[in-house]
Structure formats: C-alpha cells, structure tokens
mmCIF file with all atom_site columns, C-alpha atoms and ligand atoms in Angstrom:
data_model
loop_
_atom_site.group_PDB
_atom_site.id
_atom_site.type_symbol
_atom_site.label_atom_id
_atom_site.label_alt_id
_atom_site.label_comp_id
_atom_site.label_asym_id
_atom_site.label_entity_id
_atom_site.label_seq_id
_atom_site.pdbx_PDB_ins_code
_atom_site.Cartn_x
_atom_site.Cartn_y
_atom_site.Cartn_z
_atom_site.occupancy
_atom_site.B_iso_or_equiv
_atom_site.pdbx_formal_charge
_atom_site.auth_seq_id
_atom_site.auth_comp_id
_atom_site.auth_asym_id
_atom_site.auth_atom_id
_atom_site.pdbx_PDB_model_num
ATOM   1   C  CA  . UNK J 1 1   ? 112.911 140.994 86.576  1.00 0.00 ? 1   UNK J CA  1
ATOM   2   C  CA  . UNK J 1 2   ? 113.874 140.325 83.143  1.00 0.00 ? 2   UNK J CA  1
ATOM   3   C  CA  . UNK J 1 3   ? 111.959 141.833 80.251  1.00 0.00 ? 3   UNK J CA  1
ATOM   4   C  CA  . UNK J 1 4   ? 111.081 138.451 79.100  1.00 0.00 ? 4   UNK J CA  1
ATOM   5   C  CA  . UNK J 1 5   ? 109.824 137.583 82.557  1.00 0.00 ? 5   UNK J CA  1
ATOM   6   C  CA  . UNK J 1 6   ? 107.744 140.675 82.850  1.00 0.00 ? 6   UNK J CA  1
ATOM   7   C  CA  . UNK J 1 7   ? 106.207 139.828 79.205  1.00 0.00 ? 7   UNK J CA  1
ATOM   8   C  CA  . UNK J 1 8   ? 105.396 136.366 80.598  1.00 0.00 ? 8   UNK J CA  1
ATOM   9   C  CA  . UNK J 1 9   ? 103.601 137.664 83.542  1.00 0.00 ? 9   UNK J CA  1
ATOM   10  C  CA  . UNK J 1 10  ? 101.585 140.342 81.634  1.00 0.00 ? 10  UNK J CA  1
ATOM   11  C  CA  . UNK J 1 11  ? 100.293 137.735 79.215  1.00 0.00 ? 11  UNK J CA  1
ATOM   12  C  CA  . UNK J 1 12  ? 99.418  135.486 82.094  1.00 0.00 ? 12  UNK J CA  1
ATOM   13  C  CA  . UNK J 1 13  ? 97.609  138.410 83.740  1.00 0.00 ? 13  UNK J CA  1
ATOM   14  C  CA  . UNK J 1 14  ? 95.946  139.313 80.460  1.00 0.00 ? 14  UNK J CA  1
ATOM   15  C  CA  . UNK J 1 15  ? 94.316  135.911 80.546  1.00 0.00 ? 15  UNK J CA  1
ATOM   16  C  CA  . UNK J 1 16  ? 93.213  136.078 84.216  1.00 0.00 ? 16  UNK J CA  1
ATOM   17  C  CA  . UNK J 1 17  ? 92.262  139.633 84.852  1.00 0.00 ? 17  UNK J CA  1
ATOM   18  C  CA  . UNK J 1 18  ? 91.958  141.287 81.681  1.00 0.00 ? 18  UNK J CA  1
ATOM   19  C  CA  . UNK J 1 19  ? 93.612  143.985 79.723  1.00 0.00 ? 19  UNK J CA  1
ATOM   20  C  CA  . UNK J 1 20  ? 92.793  146.953 81.853  1.00 0.00 ? 20  UNK J CA  1
ATOM   21  C  CA  . UNK J 1 21  ? 93.869  145.409 84.976  1.00 0.00 ? 21  UNK J CA  1
ATOM   22  C  CA  . UNK J 1 22  ? 97.026  144.179 83.243  1.00 0.00 ? 22  UNK J CA  1
ATOM   23  C  CA  . UNK J 1 23  ? 97.867  147.874 82.481  1.00 0.00 ? 23  UNK J CA  1
ATOM   24  C  CA  . UNK J 1 24  ? 97.644  148.639 86.169  1.00 0.00 ? 24  UNK J CA  1
ATOM   25  C  CA  . UNK J 1 25  ? 99.891  145.911 86.984  1.00 0.00 ? 25  UNK J CA  1
ATOM   26  C  CA  . UNK J 1 26  ? 102.391 146.929 84.348  1.00 0.00 ? 26  UNK J CA  1
ATOM   27  C  CA  . UNK J 1 27  ? 102.297 150.406 85.969  1.00 0.00 ? 27  UNK J CA  1
ATOM   28  C  CA  . UNK J 1 28  ? 102.934 148.814 89.435  1.00 0.00 ? 28  UNK J CA  1
ATOM   29  C  CA  . UNK J 1 29  ? 105.688 146.510 88.178  1.00 0.00 ? 29  UNK J CA  1
ATOM   30  C  CA  . UNK J 1 30  ? 107.453 149.436 86.822  1.00 0.00 ? 30  UNK J CA  1
ATOM   31  C  CA  . UNK J 1 31  ? 107.022 151.560 90.190  1.00 0.00 ? 31  UNK J CA  1
ATOM   32  C  CA  . UNK J 1 32  ? 108.140 148.888 92.360  1.00 0.00 ? 32  UNK J CA  1
ATOM   33  C  CA  . UNK J 1 33  ? 107.162 151.005 95.569  1.00 0.00 ? 33  UNK J CA  1
ATOM   34  C  CA  . UNK J 1 34  ? 104.100 150.623 97.737  1.00 0.00 ? 34  UNK J CA  1
ATOM   35  C  CA  . UNK J 1 35  ? 101.231 153.003 96.406  1.00 0.00 ? 35  UNK J CA  1
ATOM   36  C  CA  . UNK J 1 36  ? 97.967  154.012 97.918  1.00 0.00 ? 36  UNK J CA  1
ATOM   37  C  CA  . UNK J 1 37  ? 94.862  153.701 95.715  1.00 0.00 ? 37  UNK J CA  1
ATOM   38  C  CA  . UNK J 1 38  ? 94.527  157.457 95.783  1.00 0.00 ? 38  UNK J CA  1
ATOM   39  C  CA  . UNK J 1 39  ? 98.087  157.934 94.706  1.00 0.00 ? 39  UNK J CA  1
ATOM   40  C  CA  . UNK J 1 40  ? 97.752  155.672 91.883  1.00 0.00 ? 40  UNK J CA  1
ATOM   41  C  CA  . UNK J 1 41  ? 94.465  157.303 90.803  1.00 0.00 ? 41  UNK J CA  1
ATOM   42  C  CA  . UNK J 1 42  ? 95.960  160.593 90.968  1.00 0.00 ? 42  UNK J CA  1
ATOM   43  C  CA  . UNK J 1 43  ? 99.009  159.551 89.016  1.00 0.00 ? 43  UNK J CA  1
ATOM   44  C  CA  . UNK J 1 44  ? 96.991  157.805 86.359  1.00 0.00 ? 44  UNK J CA  1
ATOM   45  C  CA  . UNK J 1 45  ? 94.242  160.256 86.274  1.00 0.00 ? 45  UNK J CA  1
ATOM   46  C  CA  . UNK J 1 46  ? 91.569  157.758 86.755  1.00 0.00 ? 46  UNK J CA  1
ATOM   47  C  CA  . UNK J 1 47  ? 88.761  157.587 89.265  1.00 0.00 ? 47  UNK J CA  1
ATOM   48  C  CA  . UNK J 1 48  ? 89.804  155.959 92.503  1.00 0.00 ? 48  UNK J CA  1
ATOM   49  C  CA  . UNK J 1 49  ? 86.768  153.481 92.334  1.00 0.00 ? 49  UNK J CA  1
ATOM   50  C  CA  . UNK J 1 50  ? 88.041  152.068 88.974  1.00 0.00 ? 50  UNK J CA  1
ATOM   51  C  CA  . UNK J 1 51  ? 91.461  151.689 90.298  1.00 0.00 ? 51  UNK J CA  1
ATOM   52  C  CA  . UNK J 1 52  ? 90.235  149.888 93.411  1.00 0.00 ? 52  UNK J CA  1
ATOM   53  C  CA  . UNK J 1 53  ? 88.261  147.267 91.173  1.00 0.00 ? 53  UNK J CA  1
ATOM   54  C  CA  . UNK J 1 54  ? 91.263  146.480 89.344  1.00 0.00 ? 54  UNK J CA  1
ATOM   55  C  CA  . UNK J 1 55  ? 93.581  146.406 92.475  1.00 0.00 ? 55  UNK J CA  1
ATOM   56  C  CA  . UNK J 1 56  ? 91.043  143.740 93.771  1.00 0.00 ? 56  UNK J CA  1
ATOM   57  C  CA  . UNK J 1 57  ? 91.192  141.717 90.654  1.00 0.00 ? 57  UNK J CA  1
ATOM   58  C  CA  . UNK J 1 58  ? 94.949  141.579 90.692  1.00 0.00 ? 58  UNK J CA  1
ATOM   59  C  CA  . UNK J 1 59  ? 95.044  140.779 94.241  1.00 0.00 ? 59  UNK J CA  1
ATOM   60  C  CA  . UNK J 1 60  ? 92.752  137.862 93.839  1.00 0.00 ? 60  UNK J CA  1
ATOM   61  C  CA  . UNK J 1 61  ? 94.979  136.363 91.484  1.00 0.00 ? 61  UNK J CA  1
ATOM   62  C  CA  . UNK J 1 62  ? 98.011  137.039 93.773  1.00 0.00 ? 62  UNK J CA  1
ATOM   63  C  CA  . UNK J 1 63  ? 99.817  139.498 91.376  1.00 0.00 ? 63  UNK J CA  1
ATOM   64  C  CA  . UNK J 1 64  ? 99.723  142.116 94.065  1.00 0.00 ? 64  UNK J CA  1
ATOM   65  C  CA  . UNK J 1 65  ? 99.623  142.441 97.833  1.00 0.00 ? 65  UNK J CA  1
ATOM   66  C  CA  . UNK J 1 66  ? 98.773  145.055 100.345 1.00 0.00 ? 66  UNK J CA  1
ATOM   67  C  CA  . UNK J 1 67  ? 99.533  146.404 103.757 1.00 0.00 ? 67  UNK J CA  1
ATOM   68  C  CA  . UNK J 1 68  ? 96.902  148.486 105.568 1.00 0.00 ? 68  UNK J CA  1
ATOM   69  C  CA  . UNK J 1 69  ? 97.255  150.967 108.580 1.00 0.00 ? 69  UNK J CA  1
ATOM   70  C  CA  . UNK J 1 70  ? 94.502  153.106 110.045 1.00 0.00 ? 70  UNK J CA  1
ATOM   71  C  CA  . UNK J 1 71  ? 94.670  156.700 109.476 1.00 0.00 ? 71  UNK J CA  1
ATOM   72  C  CA  . UNK J 1 72  ? 94.794  158.426 112.784 1.00 0.00 ? 72  UNK J CA  1
ATOM   73  C  CA  . UNK J 1 73  ? 92.662  161.314 111.881 1.00 0.00 ? 73  UNK J CA  1
ATOM   74  C  CA  . UNK J 1 74  ? 89.873  159.863 110.222 1.00 0.00 ? 74  UNK J CA  1
ATOM   75  C  CA  . UNK J 1 75  ? 89.998  156.357 111.596 1.00 0.00 ? 75  UNK J CA  1
ATOM   76  C  CA  . UNK J 1 76  ? 89.784  154.906 107.936 1.00 0.00 ? 76  UNK J CA  1
ATOM   77  C  CA  . UNK J 1 77  ? 92.108  152.147 106.798 1.00 0.00 ? 77  UNK J CA  1
ATOM   78  C  CA  . UNK J 1 78  ? 94.894  153.301 104.255 1.00 0.00 ? 78  UNK J CA  1
ATOM   79  C  CA  . UNK J 1 79  ? 95.956  150.345 101.916 1.00 0.00 ? 79  UNK J CA  1
ATOM   80  C  CA  . UNK J 1 80  ? 99.362  150.431 100.441 1.00 0.00 ? 80  UNK J CA  1
ATOM   81  C  CA  . UNK J 1 81  ? 99.543  148.305 97.393  1.00 0.00 ? 81  UNK J CA  1
ATOM   82  C  CA  . UNK J 1 82  ? 102.605 146.780 95.742  1.00 0.00 ? 82  UNK J CA  1
ATOM   83  C  CA  . UNK J 1 83  ? 103.537 143.695 93.315  1.00 0.00 ? 83  UNK J CA  1
ATOM   84  C  CA  . UNK J 1 84  ? 103.806 140.701 94.994  1.00 0.00 ? 84  UNK J CA  1
ATOM   85  C  CA  . UNK J 1 85  ? 107.177 139.350 93.642  1.00 0.00 ? 85  UNK J CA  1
ATOM   86  C  CA  . UNK J 1 86  ? 107.336 136.180 95.719  1.00 0.00 ? 86  UNK J CA  1
ATOM   87  C  CA  . UNK J 1 87  ? 104.087 135.122 94.050  1.00 0.00 ? 87  UNK J CA  1
ATOM   88  C  CA  . UNK J 1 88  ? 104.974 136.170 90.653  1.00 0.00 ? 88  UNK J CA  1
ATOM   89  C  CA  . UNK J 1 89  ? 108.314 134.228 90.850  1.00 0.00 ? 89  UNK J CA  1
ATOM   90  C  CA  . UNK J 1 90  ? 106.202 131.200 91.958  1.00 0.00 ? 90  UNK J CA  1
ATOM   91  C  CA  . UNK J 1 91  ? 103.899 131.728 88.853  1.00 0.00 ? 91  UNK J CA  1
ATOM   92  C  CA  . UNK J 1 92  ? 106.930 131.994 86.569  1.00 0.00 ? 92  UNK J CA  1
ATOM   93  C  CA  . UNK J 1 93  ? 108.490 128.850 88.144  1.00 0.00 ? 93  UNK J CA  1
ATOM   94  C  CA  . UNK J 1 94  ? 105.278 126.934 87.740  1.00 0.00 ? 94  UNK J CA  1
ATOM   95  C  CA  . UNK J 1 95  ? 105.344 127.826 84.058  1.00 0.00 ? 95  UNK J CA  1
ATOM   96  C  CA  . UNK J 1 96  ? 108.895 126.673 83.631  1.00 0.00 ? 96  UNK J CA  1
ATOM   97  C  CA  . UNK J 1 97  ? 108.016 123.304 85.311  1.00 0.00 ? 97  UNK J CA  1
ATOM   98  C  CA  . UNK J 1 98  ? 105.218 122.837 82.933  1.00 0.00 ? 98  UNK J CA  1
ATOM   99  C  CA  . UNK J 1 99  ? 107.381 123.463 80.055  1.00 0.00 ? 99  UNK J CA  1
ATOM   100 C  CA  . UNK J 1 100 ? 109.919 121.101 81.448  1.00 0.00 ? 100 UNK J CA  1
ATOM   101 C  CA  . UNK J 1 101 ? 107.386 118.228 81.837  1.00 0.00 ? 101 UNK J CA  1
ATOM   102 C  CA  . UNK J 1 102 ? 106.416 118.774 78.213  1.00 0.00 ? 102 UNK J CA  1
ATOM   103 C  CA  . UNK J 1 103 ? 109.958 118.860 77.014  1.00 0.00 ? 103 UNK J CA  1
ATOM   104 C  CA  . UNK J 1 104 ? 110.696 115.618 78.988  1.00 0.00 ? 104 UNK J CA  1
ATOM   105 C  CA  . UNK J 1 105 ? 107.580 113.924 77.420  1.00 0.00 ? 105 UNK J CA  1
ATOM   106 C  CA  . UNK J 1 106 ? 108.601 115.009 73.971  1.00 0.00 ? 106 UNK J CA  1
ATOM   107 C  CA  . UNK J 1 107 ? 112.228 113.478 74.797  1.00 0.00 ? 107 UNK J CA  1
ATOM   108 C  CA  . UNK J 1 108 ? 110.698 110.166 75.906  1.00 0.00 ? 108 UNK J CA  1
ATOM   109 C  CA  . UNK J 1 109 ? 108.771 110.159 72.487  1.00 0.00 ? 109 UNK J CA  1
ATOM   110 C  CA  . UNK J 1 110 ? 111.893 110.981 70.457  1.00 0.00 ? 110 UNK J CA  1
ATOM   111 C  CA  . UNK J 1 111 ? 113.894 108.293 72.562  1.00 0.00 ? 111 UNK J CA  1
ATOM   112 C  CA  . UNK J 1 112 ? 112.242 105.190 70.815  1.00 0.00 ? 112 UNK J CA  1
ATOM   113 C  CA  . UNK J 1 113 ? 111.300 106.980 67.593  1.00 0.00 ? 113 UNK J CA  1
ATOM   114 C  CA  . UNK J 1 114 ? 112.086 105.443 64.374  1.00 0.00 ? 114 UNK J CA  1
ATOM   115 C  CA  . UNK J 1 115 ? 110.302 106.326 61.351  1.00 0.00 ? 115 UNK J CA  1
ATOM   116 C  CA  . UNK J 1 116 ? 110.466 107.494 57.721  1.00 0.00 ? 116 UNK J CA  1
ATOM   117 C  CA  . UNK J 1 117 ? 109.030 110.645 56.455  1.00 0.00 ? 117 UNK J CA  1
ATOM   118 C  CA  . UNK J 1 118 ? 108.294 112.398 53.244  1.00 0.00 ? 118 UNK J CA  1
ATOM   119 C  CA  . UNK J 1 119 ? 110.444 115.493 52.786  1.00 0.00 ? 119 UNK J CA  1
ATOM   120 C  CA  . UNK J 1 120 ? 108.038 116.961 50.342  1.00 0.00 ? 120 UNK J CA  1
ATOM   121 C  CA  . UNK J 1 121 ? 104.773 116.869 52.732  1.00 0.00 ? 121 UNK J CA  1
ATOM   122 C  CA  . UNK J 1 122 ? 106.347 116.006 56.017  1.00 0.00 ? 122 UNK J CA  1
ATOM   123 C  CA  . UNK J 1 123 ? 104.086 112.991 56.694  1.00 0.00 ? 123 UNK J CA  1
ATOM   124 C  CA  . UNK J 1 124 ? 105.497 110.373 58.953  1.00 0.00 ? 124 UNK J CA  1
ATOM   125 C  CA  . UNK J 1 125 ? 105.292 106.559 58.302  1.00 0.00 ? 125 UNK J CA  1
ATOM   126 C  CA  . UNK J 1 126 ? 106.370 103.620 60.339  1.00 0.00 ? 126 UNK J CA  1
ATOM   127 C  CA  . UNK J 1 127 ? 108.611 100.848 58.940  1.00 0.00 ? 127 UNK J CA  1
ATOM   128 C  CA  . UNK J 1 128 ? 105.849 98.773  57.704  1.00 0.00 ? 128 UNK J CA  1
ATOM   129 C  CA  . UNK J 1 129 ? 103.933 101.527 55.992  1.00 0.00 ? 129 UNK J CA  1
ATOM   130 C  CA  . UNK J 1 130 ? 107.348 102.458 54.410  1.00 0.00 ? 130 UNK J CA  1
ATOM   131 C  CA  . UNK J 1 131 ? 108.068 99.008  53.384  1.00 0.00 ? 131 UNK J CA  1
ATOM   132 C  CA  . UNK J 1 132 ? 104.628 98.495  51.961  1.00 0.00 ? 132 UNK J CA  1
ATOM   133 C  CA  . UNK J 1 133 ? 104.963 101.579 49.815  1.00 0.00 ? 133 UNK J CA  1
ATOM   134 C  CA  . UNK J 1 134 ? 108.492 100.411 48.693  1.00 0.00 ? 134 UNK J CA  1
ATOM   135 C  CA  . UNK J 1 135 ? 109.910 103.571 50.697  1.00 0.00 ? 135 UNK J CA  1
ATOM   136 C  CA  . UNK J 1 136 ? 108.194 105.967 48.529  1.00 0.00 ? 136 UNK J CA  1
ATOM   137 C  CA  . UNK J 1 137 ? 105.485 108.718 49.575  1.00 0.00 ? 137 UNK J CA  1
ATOM   138 C  CA  . UNK J 1 138 ? 102.077 107.126 48.675  1.00 0.00 ? 138 UNK J CA  1
ATOM   139 C  CA  . UNK J 1 139 ? 100.848 110.774 48.323  1.00 0.00 ? 139 UNK J CA  1
ATOM   140 C  CA  . UNK J 1 140 ? 103.443 112.155 45.963  1.00 0.00 ? 140 UNK J CA  1
ATOM   141 C  CA  . UNK J 1 141 ? 105.774 109.527 45.218  1.00 0.00 ? 141 UNK J CA  1
ATOM   142 C  CA  . UNK J 1 142 ? 109.007 111.165 46.821  1.00 0.00 ? 142 UNK J CA  1
ATOM   143 C  CA  . UNK J 1 143 ? 111.474 108.733 48.004  1.00 0.00 ? 143 UNK J CA  1
ATOM   144 C  CA  . UNK J 1 144 ? 110.922 108.375 52.126  1.00 0.00 ? 144 UNK J CA  1
ATOM   145 C  CA  . UNK J 1 145 ? 113.681 109.509 54.213  1.00 0.00 ? 145 UNK J CA  1
ATOM   146 C  CA  . UNK J 1 146 ? 114.776 107.874 57.435  1.00 0.00 ? 146 UNK J CA  1
ATOM   147 C  CA  . UNK J 1 147 ? 114.424 110.272 60.503  1.00 0.00 ? 147 UNK J CA  1
ATOM   148 C  CA  . UNK J 1 148 ? 117.234 110.636 62.556  1.00 0.00 ? 148 UNK J CA  1
ATOM   149 C  CA  . UNK J 1 149 ? 116.158 111.663 66.089  1.00 0.00 ? 149 UNK J CA  1
ATOM   150 C  CA  . UNK J 1 150 ? 119.719 112.325 67.365  1.00 0.00 ? 150 UNK J CA  1
ATOM   151 C  CA  . UNK J 1 151 ? 119.722 116.057 66.639  1.00 0.00 ? 151 UNK J CA  1
ATOM   152 C  CA  . UNK J 1 152 ? 116.338 116.539 68.212  1.00 0.00 ? 152 UNK J CA  1
ATOM   153 C  CA  . UNK J 1 153 ? 117.243 114.751 71.335  1.00 0.00 ? 153 UNK J CA  1
ATOM   154 C  CA  . UNK J 1 154 ? 120.422 116.486 71.711  1.00 0.00 ? 154 UNK J CA  1
ATOM   155 C  CA  . UNK J 1 155 ? 118.551 119.789 71.467  1.00 0.00 ? 155 UNK J CA  1
ATOM   156 C  CA  . UNK J 1 156 ? 115.948 118.603 73.950  1.00 0.00 ? 156 UNK J CA  1
ATOM   157 C  CA  . UNK J 1 157 ? 118.561 117.179 76.320  1.00 0.00 ? 157 UNK J CA  1
ATOM   158 C  CA  . UNK J 1 158 ? 120.337 120.853 76.165  1.00 0.00 ? 158 UNK J CA  1
ATOM   159 C  CA  . UNK J 1 159 ? 116.905 122.578 76.698  1.00 0.00 ? 159 UNK J CA  1
ATOM   160 C  CA  . UNK J 1 160 ? 115.876 120.202 79.621  1.00 0.00 ? 160 UNK J CA  1
ATOM   161 C  CA  . UNK J 1 161 ? 119.153 120.861 81.474  1.00 0.00 ? 161 UNK J CA  1
ATOM   162 C  CA  . UNK J 1 162 ? 118.979 124.453 81.035  1.00 0.00 ? 162 UNK J CA  1
ATOM   163 C  CA  . UNK J 1 163 ? 115.437 124.856 82.481  1.00 0.00 ? 163 UNK J CA  1
ATOM   164 C  CA  . UNK J 1 164 ? 116.257 122.400 85.338  1.00 0.00 ? 164 UNK J CA  1
ATOM   165 C  CA  . UNK J 1 165 ? 119.210 124.656 86.352  1.00 0.00 ? 165 UNK J CA  1
ATOM   166 C  CA  . UNK J 1 166 ? 117.032 127.853 86.136  1.00 0.00 ? 166 UNK J CA  1
ATOM   167 C  CA  . UNK J 1 167 ? 114.388 126.225 88.298  1.00 0.00 ? 167 UNK J CA  1
ATOM   168 C  CA  . UNK J 1 168 ? 116.971 124.975 90.743  1.00 0.00 ? 168 UNK J CA  1
ATOM   169 C  CA  . UNK J 1 169 ? 118.598 128.455 90.943  1.00 0.00 ? 169 UNK J CA  1
ATOM   170 C  CA  . UNK J 1 170 ? 115.414 130.251 91.345  1.00 0.00 ? 170 UNK J CA  1
ATOM   171 C  CA  . UNK J 1 171 ? 113.786 127.988 93.696  1.00 0.00 ? 171 UNK J CA  1
ATOM   172 C  CA  . UNK J 1 172 ? 116.978 128.360 95.930  1.00 0.00 ? 172 UNK J CA  1
ATOM   173 C  CA  . UNK J 1 173 ? 116.856 132.134 95.492  1.00 0.00 ? 173 UNK J CA  1
ATOM   174 C  CA  . UNK J 1 174 ? 113.152 132.416 96.380  1.00 0.00 ? 174 UNK J CA  1
ATOM   175 C  CA  . UNK J 1 175 ? 113.607 130.549 99.577  1.00 0.00 ? 175 UNK J CA  1
ATOM   176 C  CA  . UNK J 1 176 ? 116.772 132.447 100.633 1.00 0.00 ? 176 UNK J CA  1
ATOM   177 C  CA  . UNK J 1 177 ? 114.916 135.691 100.283 1.00 0.00 ? 177 UNK J CA  1
ATOM   178 C  CA  . UNK J 1 178 ? 112.028 134.678 102.574 1.00 0.00 ? 178 UNK J CA  1
HETATM 179 ZN ZN1 . LIG Y 2 .   ? 105.147 112.992 49.886  1.00 0.00 ? 1   LIG Y ZN1 1
#
C-alpha cells in the first residue's frame, strides 16, 4: 500500500473509530502479520481489555478481520487479528469513485459555462449582467474578463481519465486476488 493510501485510510478511520483505535490500526498496517490480542497488548504495553475494545471497533468498520482457533489445553478461543486488505482496498476504491463523480459533475458544469469575471475580486457574472454593467465590475470598476473554460476542461479530462484507469486497474487486481 502506498503511503498516500495509508494516509487516506487512517484519516477515514479517525472519523469512524477515533484516534486511539486508529493508532492501533496503524500498528497493524505496519505489522501485516496476524497477531493475537495478547501479543498486541504485550508489544504495545497496554492492557489486553483496552486492545480488545479497539479491535472490536476496528472490525465493526471492516478495517480488520480475525480468524479463531480453540486452544487445545484451555478450550478457549484464540483470535488472530490482521488488517482486512480487501475491505480497505474497497474503501479506497469507493472514495475514488466518489471523487470521479464529483469531477464529472464539475466537467458537465464547465462544458456549457460561459461567463465573465472580475480578476480583482473573482466574482462571476453572466453575459446579461456583464452587458448591463458595460463589462465593468459593479463592485470595483475593473474591466471584466471573459472566462475561458478550455484549460479547466483539459485538466478535468486528464484527471477523470487518470482516476478511471486507476479504478479499473485496482478493481481487476482485487477480483484476481480473491
Ligand atoms: Zn471587481
């Protein structure tokens, strides 16, 4: 996982499970191996009950997952926890899909946009308003400039293609690894 992806996941986790549990997720992301709650508690030098609370929080949101086995001697279940990479990739993909939607909406807006703006205070005016004010800003008197959406459209097209490719690549990758 790239450091940017990790950052995204951690900031998402912060909103969902709070700072403390996010610290634990960060720890597990770096570890990458299965660990029991006891092992985690020992390594972080925290009470196992506290670790368990955070583990449940994280698993509720799908960030981590567990496998359990029965201890032959004590008959108790042992839980092995690890980061749920499939789910995390899905979360990242959903975020990208959301960004893509917003970019496309913005692109649609830009497509038919035609307006004037004041370079001084960045206020936009449609053609009628600009004409009414003799193509001068009613606020400060600066000559209004015609807005050229070509550059913005080119940039949006580029971004949209880029994210679409990423989503396609990562979706394929995800289904192959399952
Ligand atoms: Zn102005």
